[in-house]
Amino acid sequence: MSALQVAFAGTPEFAAQALAAILDAGFAVPLVLTQPDRPAGRGMKLTASPVKQLAQARGLAVDQPERLRTPAQRAALQAAAPDVLVVAAYGLLLPPEVLTLPRLGCINIHASLLPRWRGAAPIHRAIQAGDRHSGITIMQMDEGLDTGPILLARSIPILPEDTTGSLHDRLAALGADLVVEALHRLPEGLPATPQPREGVTYAAKISKAEAALDWCRPAAELARAVRAFNPFPGAQGRLGGTTIKIWQAQPADLSGEPGKVLASSPEGIVVACGEGALRLTELQRPGARRMTVREFLAGFPVSVGDRFAIAAD
């Protein structure tokens, strides 16, 4: 058991993997901060975050403040007296009073190679932009938005078939390994390197409005959007008044009027784009599960000449 007292702040599965690794490495975790329980599922039942579920299963103290602005909201963290606070996809901004509370400060696990893709949705935006690499940055936190100095960073390739879901899982595992390495080295004085001023980009939060594909855009761009929006919010198009989710698609060497169906077979529904065409191979109609294009066409016929709606329609 390490003598280092490590408080943890995080909410989703990405963060839960890091917390599990910290515990398995033998670090003492006197307190876990996570978002308040939120309604989820069809019944909108109050549901604990993955981090809270793991913390409770491991017998850890959990606090769920709405904010960390007041002394009362920070009381549990103050009482825990951690040496360091590890933050991973927590969902709350940390005020200066929290950043300076642990003697070794606060460190963040960020799912990009900073300074590229600061912000809320670095995995989505890296795939959407066509980046060839992503990675994990362990950062010493300051008052800016992902602007603190870099303690550790490691790169991995973005594979041609990667979705946000698959890349998320690989980055979560990498982040768990890298934060444990950082914690082992932190008491010795892990060097902190200021972020370069060049190459800064911001990963804006994903909105559901972005899910609608603009068929006037190039097919290569739309193929990346399909992968970036899988599993959330799910790329979609409207055909005959029905909203169809598109889970897998690849560029095709055809052309035509944007939105028009150029081919429809068990190999794919080919839709013309502003440049080239997009072959849709996994789809989902309302109330149904995800289907291969063969299964989809059996219950929802699509013919050559049919047209997906575009923004101007």
mmCIF file with all atom_site columns, C-alpha atoms in Angstrom, residues 215 217-223 249-263 269-280:
data_model
loop_
_atom_site.group_PDB
_atom_site.id
_atom_site.type_symbol
_atom_site.label_atom_id
_atom_site.label_alt_id
_atom_site.label_comp_id
_atom_site.label_asym_id
_atom_site.label_entity_id
_atom_site.label_seq_id
_atom_site.pdbx_PDB_ins_code
_atom_site.Cartn_x
_atom_site.Cartn_y
_atom_site.Cartn_z
_atom_site.occupancy
_atom_site.B_iso_or_equiv
_atom_site.pdbx_formal_charge
_atom_site.auth_seq_id
_atom_site.auth_comp_id
_atom_site.auth_asym_id
_atom_site.auth_atom_id
_atom_site.pdbx_PDB_model_num
ATOM 1  C CA . TRP A 1 215 ? -25.477 15.104 -47.783 1.00 0.00 ? 215 TRP A CA 1
ATOM 2  C CA . ARG A 1 217 ? -20.711 17.466 -47.645 1.00 0.00 ? 217 ARG A CA 1
ATOM 3  C CA . PRO A 1 218 ? -17.985 15.161 -49.051 1.00 0.00 ? 218 PRO A CA 1
ATOM 4  C CA . ALA A 1 219 ? -18.509 11.435 -48.509 1.00 0.00 ? 219 ALA A CA 1
ATOM 5  C CA . ALA A 1 220 ? -15.169 11.041 -46.720 1.00 0.00 ? 220 ALA A CA 1
ATOM 6  C CA . GLU A 1 221 ? -16.205 13.683 -44.194 1.00 0.00 ? 221 GLU A CA 1
ATOM 7  C CA . LEU A 1 222 ? -19.588 12.025 -43.599 1.00 0.00 ? 222 LEU A CA 1
ATOM 8  C CA . ALA A 1 223 ? -17.950 8.613  -43.137 1.00 0.00 ? 223 ALA A CA 1
ATOM 9  C CA . ALA A 1 249 ? -20.769 3.632  -43.672 1.00 0.00 ? 249 ALA A CA 1
ATOM 10 C CA . GLN A 1 250 ? -17.861 3.886  -46.101 1.00 0.00 ? 250 GLN A CA 1
ATOM 11 C CA . PRO A 1 251 ? -17.134 6.159  -49.061 1.00 0.00 ? 251 PRO A CA 1
ATOM 12 C CA . ALA A 1 252 ? -18.120 4.763  -52.467 1.00 0.00 ? 252 ALA A CA 1
ATOM 13 C CA . ASP A 1 253 ? -16.779 5.673  -55.900 1.00 0.00 ? 253 ASP A CA 1
ATOM 14 C CA . LEU A 1 254 ? -20.058 6.953  -57.348 1.00 0.00 ? 254 LEU A CA 1
ATOM 15 C CA . SER A 1 255 ? -21.584 10.398 -57.731 1.00 0.00 ? 255 SER A CA 1
ATOM 16 C CA . GLY A 1 256 ? -24.950 12.051 -58.185 1.00 0.00 ? 256 GLY A CA 1
ATOM 17 C CA . GLU A 1 257 ? -27.389 14.551 -56.745 1.00 0.00 ? 257 GLU A CA 1
ATOM 18 C CA . PRO A 1 258 ? -26.744 14.901 -52.991 1.00 0.00 ? 258 PRO A CA 1
ATOM 19 C CA . GLY A 1 259 ? -29.130 12.751 -50.951 1.00 0.00 ? 259 GLY A CA 1
ATOM 20 C CA . LYS A 1 260 ? -30.233 10.559 -53.869 1.00 0.00 ? 260 LYS A CA 1
ATOM 21 C CA . VAL A 1 261 ? -30.017 6.778  -53.527 1.00 0.00 ? 261 VAL A CA 1
ATOM 22 C CA . LEU A 1 262 ? -27.723 5.478  -56.282 1.00 0.00 ? 262 LEU A CA 1
ATOM 23 C CA . ALA A 1 263 ? -27.790 1.792  -55.360 1.00 0.00 ? 263 ALA A CA 1
ATOM 24 C CA . ILE A 1 269 ? -27.436 1.579  -49.692 1.00 0.00 ? 269 ILE A CA 1
ATOM 25 C CA . VAL A 1 270 ? -25.336 4.063  -51.660 1.00 0.00 ? 270 VAL A CA 1
ATOM 26 C CA . VAL A 1 271 ? -26.274 7.720  -51.191 1.00 0.00 ? 271 VAL A CA 1
ATOM 27 C CA . ALA A 1 272 ? -24.816 10.533 -53.311 1.00 0.00 ? 272 ALA A CA 1
ATOM 28 C CA . CYS A 1 273 ? -22.917 13.262 -51.442 1.00 0.00 ? 273 CYS A CA 1
ATOM 29 C CA . GLY A 1 274 ? -21.462 16.633 -52.345 1.00 0.00 ? 274 GLY A CA 1
ATOM 30 C CA . GLU A 1 275 ? -18.321 14.754 -53.339 1.00 0.00 ? 275 GLU A CA 1
ATOM 31 C CA . GLY A 1 276 ? -18.559 11.027 -54.013 1.00 0.00 ? 276 GLY A CA 1
ATOM 32 C CA . ALA A 1 277 ? -21.097 8.797  -52.290 1.00 0.00 ? 277 ALA A CA 1
ATOM 33 C CA . LEU A 1 278 ? -21.597 6.994  -48.992 1.00 0.00 ? 278 LEU A CA 1
ATOM 34 C CA . ARG A 1 279 ? -22.340 3.270  -48.726 1.00 0.00 ? 279 ARG A CA 1
ATOM 35 C CA . LEU A 1 280 ? -24.540 2.613  -45.680 1.00 0.00 ? 280 LEU A CA 1
#
